[in-house]
């Protein structure tokens, strides 16, 4: 459900998170649970961003076996 004045990207992120929580049977009861989910999300983002930046800069993935 989109909220008033919410960007399409934020609405998509909200829907993706709702699906993640539902599919993985994650229940959030307190701030500690929220913190754990946020920590997991940040680790995934921080691991993926440098690889994506390198792929864009080099024009190919570091896993491509071109010679």
PDB file of N, CA and C in Angstrom:
ATOM      1  N   UNK A   1       0.845  -1.160   0.000  1.00  0.00           N
ATOM      2  CA  UNK A   1       0.000   0.000   0.000  1.00  0.00           C
ATOM      3  C   UNK A   1       0.894   1.228   0.000  1.00  0.00           C
ATOM      4  N   UNK A   2       0.742   2.089  -1.018  1.00  0.00           N
ATOM      5  CA  UNK A   2       1.536   3.308  -1.120  1.00  0.00           C
ATOM      6  C   UNK A   2       1.031   4.347  -0.131  1.00  0.00           C
ATOM      7  N   UNK A   3       1.960   5.068   0.396  1.00  0.00           N
ATOM      8  CA  UNK A   3       1.610   6.124   1.336  1.00  0.00           C
ATOM      9  C   UNK A   3       1.609   7.453   0.606  1.00  0.00           C
ATOM     10  N   UNK A   4       0.970   8.436   1.182  1.00  0.00           N
ATOM     11  CA  UNK A   4       0.871   9.756   0.567  1.00  0.00           C
ATOM     12  C   UNK A   4       2.266  10.339   0.364  1.00  0.00           C
ATOM     13  N   UNK A   5       2.513  10.855  -0.828  1.00  0.00           N
ATOM     14  CA  UNK A   5       3.776  11.501  -1.206  1.00  0.00           C
ATOM     15  C   UNK A   5       4.985  10.567  -1.109  1.00  0.00           C
ATOM     16  N   UNK A   6       4.764   9.267  -1.261  1.00  0.00           N
ATOM     17  CA  UNK A   6       5.868   8.313  -1.214  1.00  0.00           C
ATOM     18  C   UNK A   6       6.373   8.060  -2.625  1.00  0.00           C
ATOM     19  N   UNK A   7       7.689   8.057  -2.791  1.00  0.00           N
ATOM     20  CA  UNK A   7       8.262   7.820  -4.110  1.00  0.00           C
ATOM     21  C   UNK A   7       8.014   6.373  -4.531  1.00  0.00           C
ATOM     22  N   UNK A   8       7.994   6.101  -5.824  1.00  0.00           N
ATOM     23  CA  UNK A   8       7.808   4.726  -6.293  1.00  0.00           C
ATOM     24  C   UNK A   8       8.915   3.793  -5.787  1.00  0.00           C
ATOM     25  N   UNK A   9      10.135   4.315  -5.671  1.00  0.00           N
ATOM     26  CA  UNK A   9      11.238   3.498  -5.175  1.00  0.00           C
ATOM     27  C   UNK A   9      11.009   3.089  -3.723  1.00  0.00           C
ATOM     28  N   UNK A  10      10.540   4.031  -2.918  1.00  0.00           N
ATOM     29  CA  UNK A  10      10.309   3.727  -1.508  1.00  0.00           C
ATOM     30  C   UNK A  10       9.140   2.748  -1.361  1.00  0.00           C
ATOM     31  N   UNK A  11       8.122   2.908  -2.183  1.00  0.00           N
ATOM     32  CA  UNK A  11       6.984   1.979  -2.140  1.00  0.00           C
ATOM     33  C   UNK A  11       7.436   0.576  -2.543  1.00  0.00           C
ATOM     34  N   UNK A  12       8.309   0.482  -3.561  1.00  0.00           N
ATOM     35  CA  UNK A  12       8.822  -0.820  -3.991  1.00  0.00           C
ATOM     36  C   UNK A  12       9.678  -1.448  -2.896  1.00  0.00           C
ATOM     37  N   UNK A  13      10.489  -0.636  -2.219  1.00  0.00           N
ATOM     38  CA  UNK A  13      11.323  -1.132  -1.128  1.00  0.00           C
ATOM     39  C   UNK A  13      10.457  -1.639   0.018  1.00  0.00           C
ATOM     40  N   UNK A  14       9.397  -0.905   0.318  1.00  0.00           N
ATOM     41  CA  UNK A  14       8.493  -1.308   1.393  1.00  0.00           C
ATOM     42  C   UNK A  14       7.846  -2.657   1.063  1.00  0.00           C
ATOM     43  N   UNK A  15       7.418  -2.821  -0.178  1.00  0.00           N
ATOM     44  CA  UNK A  15       6.783  -4.073  -0.601  1.00  0.00           C
ATOM     45  C   UNK A  15       7.786  -5.227  -0.578  1.00  0.00           C
ATOM     46  N   UNK A  16       9.020  -4.956  -1.001  1.00  0.00           N
ATOM     47  CA  UNK A  16      10.058  -5.975  -0.993  1.00  0.00           C
ATOM     48  C   UNK A  16      10.355  -6.425   0.444  1.00  0.00           C
ATOM     49  N   UNK A  17      10.435  -5.489   1.368  1.00  0.00           N
ATOM     50  CA  UNK A  17      10.700  -5.828   2.762  1.00  0.00           C
ATOM     51  C   UNK A  17       9.532  -6.608   3.364  1.00  0.00           C
ATOM     52  N   UNK A  18       8.317  -6.215   3.025  1.00  0.00           N
ATOM     53  CA  UNK A  18       7.147  -6.936   3.519  1.00  0.00           C
ATOM     54  C   UNK A  18       7.194  -8.392   3.048  1.00  0.00           C
ATOM     55  N   UNK A  19       7.543  -8.588   1.781  1.00  0.00           N
ATOM     56  CA  UNK A  19       7.661  -9.935   1.231  1.00  0.00           C
ATOM     57  C   UNK A  19       8.778 -10.723   1.893  1.00  0.00           C
ATOM     58  N   UNK A  20       9.926 -10.072   2.125  1.00  0.00           N
ATOM     59  CA  UNK A  20      11.048 -10.740   2.784  1.00  0.00           C
ATOM     60  C   UNK A  20      10.663 -11.223   4.178  1.00  0.00           C
ATOM     61  N   UNK A  21      10.039 -10.357   4.944  1.00  0.00           N
ATOM     62  CA  UNK A  21       9.651 -10.711   6.305  1.00  0.00           C
ATOM     63  C   UNK A  21       8.642 -11.856   6.320  1.00  0.00           C
ATOM     64  N   UNK A  22       7.707 -11.807   5.373  1.00  0.00           N
ATOM     65  CA  UNK A  22       6.665 -12.830   5.311  1.00  0.00           C
ATOM     66  C   UNK A  22       7.232 -14.176   4.854  1.00  0.00           C
ATOM     67  N   UNK A  23       8.043 -14.170   3.783  1.00  0.00           N
ATOM     68  CA  UNK A  23       8.587 -15.407   3.220  1.00  0.00           C
ATOM     69  C   UNK A  23       9.562 -16.101   4.162  1.00  0.00           C
ATOM     70  N   UNK A  24      10.271 -15.330   4.959  1.00  0.00           N
ATOM     71  CA  UNK A  24      11.281 -15.897   5.850  1.00  0.00           C
ATOM     72  C   UNK A  24      10.797 -16.035   7.278  1.00  0.00           C
ATOM     73  N   UNK A  25       9.510 -15.856   7.481  1.00  0.00           N
ATOM     74  CA  UNK A  25       8.894 -16.012   8.790  1.00  0.00           C
ATOM     75  C   UNK A  25       9.644 -15.240   9.876  1.00  0.00           C
ATOM     76  N   UNK A  26       9.960 -13.970   9.568  1.00  0.00           N
ATOM     77  CA  UNK A  26      10.652 -13.111  10.515  1.00  0.00           C
ATOM     78  C   UNK A  26       9.602 -12.358  11.314  1.00  0.00           C
ATOM     79  N   UNK A  27       9.667 -12.500  12.628  1.00  0.00           N
ATOM     80  CA  UNK A  27       8.747 -11.743  13.464  1.00  0.00           C
ATOM     81  C   UNK A  27       9.544 -10.685  14.219  1.00  0.00           C
ATOM     82  N   UNK A  28       9.022  -9.483  14.201  1.00  0.00           N
ATOM     83  CA  UNK A  28       9.689  -8.373  14.870  1.00  0.00           C
ATOM     84  C   UNK A  28       8.866  -8.022  16.095  1.00  0.00           C
ATOM     85  N   UNK A  29       9.491  -8.219  17.245  1.00  0.00           N
ATOM     86  CA  UNK A  29       8.797  -7.979  18.499  1.00  0.00           C
ATOM     87  C   UNK A  29       9.303  -6.744  19.224  1.00  0.00           C
ATOM     88  N   UNK A  30      10.575  -6.416  18.986  1.00  0.00           N
ATOM     89  CA  UNK A  30      11.136  -5.264  19.681  1.00  0.00           C
ATOM     90  C   UNK A  30      12.278  -4.658  18.858  1.00  0.00           C
ATOM     91  N   UNK A  31      12.929  -3.679  19.420  1.00  0.00           N
ATOM     92  CA  UNK A  31      14.005  -2.981  18.722  1.00  0.00           C
ATOM     93  C   UNK A  31      15.193  -3.861  18.400  1.00  0.00           C
ATOM     94  N   UNK A  32      15.434  -4.867  19.210  1.00  0.00           N
ATOM     95  CA  UNK A  32      16.545  -5.782  18.951  1.00  0.00           C
ATOM     96  C   UNK A  32      16.314  -6.550  17.653  1.00  0.00           C
ATOM     97  N   UNK A  33      15.071  -6.959  17.416  1.00  0.00           N
ATOM     98  CA  UNK A  33      14.734  -7.663  16.171  1.00  0.00           C
ATOM     99  C   UNK A  33      14.905  -6.741  14.969  1.00  0.00           C
ATOM    100  N   UNK A  34      14.469  -5.503  15.109  1.00  0.00           N
ATOM    101  CA  UNK A  34      14.628  -4.526  14.021  1.00  0.00           C
ATOM    102  C   UNK A  34      16.108  -4.321  13.740  1.00  0.00           C
ATOM    103  N   UNK A  35      16.902  -4.194  14.794  1.00  0.00           N
ATOM    104  CA  UNK A  35      18.330  -3.979  14.642  1.00  0.00           C
ATOM    105  C   UNK A  35      18.987  -5.153  13.914  1.00  0.00           C
ATOM    106  N   UNK A  36      18.589  -6.371  14.224  1.00  0.00           N
ATOM    107  CA  UNK A  36      19.162  -7.545  13.573  1.00  0.00           C
ATOM    108  C   UNK A  36      18.841  -7.561  12.079  1.00  0.00           C
ATOM    109  N   UNK A  37      17.603  -7.254  11.724  1.00  0.00           N
ATOM    110  CA  UNK A  37      17.213  -7.215  10.312  1.00  0.00           C
ATOM    111  C   UNK A  37      17.964  -6.109   9.584  1.00  0.00           C
ATOM    112  N   UNK A  38      18.071  -4.948  10.203  1.00  0.00           N
ATOM    113  CA  UNK A  38      18.790  -3.825   9.587  1.00  0.00           C
ATOM    114  C   UNK A  38      20.274  -4.158   9.402  1.00  0.00           C
ATOM    115  N   UNK A  39      20.867  -4.832  10.367  1.00  0.00           N
ATOM    116  CA  UNK A  39      22.277  -5.217  10.276  1.00  0.00           C
ATOM    117  C   UNK A  39      22.480  -6.177   9.103  1.00  0.00           C
ATOM    118  N   UNK A  40      21.568  -7.124   8.944  1.00  0.00           N
ATOM    119  CA  UNK A  40      21.663  -8.059   7.821  1.00  0.00           C
ATOM    120  C   UNK A  40      21.532  -7.333   6.488  1.00  0.00           C
ATOM    121  N   UNK A  41      20.590  -6.406   6.407  1.00  0.00           N
ATOM    122  CA  UNK A  41      20.392  -5.650   5.165  1.00  0.00           C
ATOM    123  C   UNK A  41      21.623  -4.818   4.831  1.00  0.00           C
ATOM    124  N   UNK A  42      22.188  -4.165   5.823  1.00  0.00           N
ATOM    125  CA  UNK A  42      23.367  -3.333   5.590  1.00  0.00           C
ATOM    126  C   UNK A  42      24.550  -4.172   5.135  1.00  0.00           C
ATOM    127  N   UNK A  43      24.724  -5.356   5.692  1.00  0.00           N
ATOM    128  CA  UNK A  43      25.850  -6.191   5.282  1.00  0.00           C
ATOM    129  C   UNK A  43      25.710  -6.599   3.817  1.00  0.00           C
ATOM    130  N   UNK A  44      24.495  -6.920   3.397  1.00  0.00           N
ATOM    131  CA  UNK A  44      24.267  -7.288   1.994  1.00  0.00           C
ATOM    132  C   UNK A  44      24.559  -6.098   1.086  1.00  0.00           C
ATOM    133  N   UNK A  45      24.079  -4.922   1.461  1.00  0.00           N
ATOM    134  CA  UNK A  45      24.334  -3.723   0.662  1.00  0.00           C
ATOM    135  C   UNK A  45      25.814  -3.392   0.592  1.00  0.00           C
ATOM    136  N   UNK A  46      26.484  -3.430   1.730  1.00  0.00           N
ATOM    137  CA  UNK A  46      27.891  -3.054   1.763  1.00  0.00           C
ATOM    138  C   UNK A  46      28.775  -4.059   1.045  1.00  0.00           C
ATOM    139  N   UNK A  47      28.358  -5.305   0.970  1.00  0.00           N
ATOM    140  CA  UNK A  47      29.115  -6.298   0.212  1.00  0.00           C
ATOM    141  C   UNK A  47      28.889  -6.145  -1.297  1.00  0.00           C
ATOM    142  N   UNK A  48      27.681  -5.749  -1.679  1.00  0.00           N
ATOM    143  CA  UNK A  48      27.335  -5.704  -3.098  1.00  0.00           C
ATOM    144  C   UNK A  48      27.712  -4.430  -3.814  1.00  0.00           C
ATOM    145  N   UNK A  49      27.733  -3.314  -3.130  1.00  0.00           N
ATOM    146  CA  UNK A  49      27.978  -2.019  -3.774  1.00  0.00           C
ATOM    147  C   UNK A  49      29.361  -1.932  -4.406  1.00  0.00           C
ATOM    148  N   UNK A  50      30.446  -2.302  -3.716  1.00  0.00           N
ATOM    149  CA  UNK A  50      31.762  -2.202  -4.374  1.00  0.00           C
ATOM    150  C   UNK A  50      31.869  -3.059  -5.623  1.00  0.00           C
ATOM    151  N   UNK A  51      31.312  -4.257  -5.601  1.00  0.00           N
ATOM    152  CA  UNK A  51      31.347  -5.107  -6.790  1.00  0.00           C
ATOM    153  C   UNK A  51      30.594  -4.464  -7.942  1.00  0.00           C
ATOM    154  N   UNK A  52      29.434  -3.884  -7.659  1.00  0.00           N
ATOM    155  CA  UNK A  52      28.648  -3.241  -8.703  1.00  0.00           C
ATOM    156  C   UNK A  52      29.388  -2.037  -9.280  1.00  0.00           C
ATOM    157  N   UNK A  53      30.036  -1.251  -8.419  1.00  0.00           N
ATOM    158  CA  UNK A  53      30.785  -0.096  -8.898  1.00  0.00           C
ATOM    159  C   UNK A  53      31.947  -0.526  -9.785  1.00  0.00           C
ATOM    160  N   UNK A  54      32.640  -1.590  -9.405  1.00  0.00           N
ATOM    161  CA  UNK A  54      33.732  -2.089 -10.232  1.00  0.00           C
ATOM    162  C   UNK A  54      33.222  -2.594 -11.573  1.00  0.00           C
ATOM    163  N   UNK A  55      32.104  -3.314 -11.558  1.00  0.00           N
ATOM    164  CA  UNK A  55      31.520  -3.812 -12.802  1.00  0.00           C
ATOM    165  C   UNK A  55      31.210  -2.658 -13.752  1.00  0.00           C
ATOM    166  N   UNK A  56      30.638  -1.589 -13.208  1.00  0.00           N
ATOM    167  CA  UNK A  56      30.294  -0.437 -14.046  1.00  0.00           C
ATOM    168  C   UNK A  56      31.547   0.269 -14.549  1.00  0.00           C
ATOM    169  N   UNK A  57      32.550   0.412 -13.712  1.00  0.00           N
ATOM    170  CA  UNK A  57      33.781   1.107 -14.097  1.00  0.00           C
ATOM    171  C   UNK A  57      34.562   0.318 -15.132  1.00  0.00           C
ATOM    172  N   UNK A  58      34.692  -0.980 -14.917  1.00  0.00           N
ATOM    173  CA  UNK A  58      35.476  -1.810 -15.824  1.00  0.00           C
ATOM    174  C   UNK A  58      34.701  -2.219 -17.071  1.00  0.00           C
ATOM    175  N   UNK A  59      33.385  -2.273 -16.951  1.00  0.00           N
ATOM    176  CA  UNK A  59      32.566  -2.690 -18.076  1.00  0.00           C
ATOM    177  C   UNK A  59      32.312  -4.184 -18.113  1.00  0.00           C
ATOM    178  N   UNK A  60      32.829  -4.905 -17.134  1.00  0.00           N
ATOM    179  CA  UNK A  60      32.585  -6.342 -17.047  1.00  0.00           C
ATOM    180  C   UNK A  60      32.758  -6.780 -15.596  1.00  0.00           C
ATOM    181  N   UNK A  61      32.212  -7.941 -15.282  1.00  0.00           N
ATOM    182  CA  UNK A  61      32.281  -8.479 -13.926  1.00  0.00           C
ATOM    183  C   UNK A  61      33.657  -9.077 -13.659  1.00  0.00           C
ATOM    184  N   UNK A  62      34.094  -9.034 -12.418  1.00  0.00           N
ATOM    185  CA  UNK A  62      35.379  -9.647 -12.088  1.00  0.00           C
ATOM    186  C   UNK A  62      35.320 -11.160 -12.254  1.00  0.00           C
ATOM    187  N   UNK A  63      34.139 -11.705 -12.411  1.00  0.00           N
ATOM    188  CA  UNK A  63      33.976 -13.144 -12.590  1.00  0.00           C
ATOM    189  C   UNK A  63      33.956 -13.557 -14.060  1.00  0.00           C
ATOM    190  N   UNK A  64      33.966 -12.575 -14.987  1.00  0.00           N
ATOM    191  CA  UNK A  64      34.050 -12.911 -16.409  1.00  0.00           C
ATOM    192  C   UNK A  64      35.443 -13.442 -16.705  1.00  0.00           C
ATOM    193  N   UNK A  65      35.511 -14.531 -17.438  1.00  0.00           N
ATOM    194  CA  UNK A  65      36.794 -15.162 -17.719  1.00  0.00           C
ATOM    195  C   UNK A  65      37.292 -14.782 -19.110  1.00  0.00           C
ATOM    196  N   UNK A  66      37.329 -13.501 -19.397  1.00  0.00           N
ATOM    197  CA  UNK A  66      37.838 -13.019 -20.690  1.00  0.00           C
ATOM    198  C   UNK A  66      39.355 -12.940 -20.644  1.00  0.00           C
ATOM    199  N   UNK A  67      39.962 -13.251 -21.761  1.00  0.00           N
ATOM    200  CA  UNK A  67      41.419 -13.129 -21.841  1.00  0.00           C
ATOM    201  C   UNK A  67      41.795 -12.489 -23.137  1.00  0.00           C
TER     202      UNK A  67
END
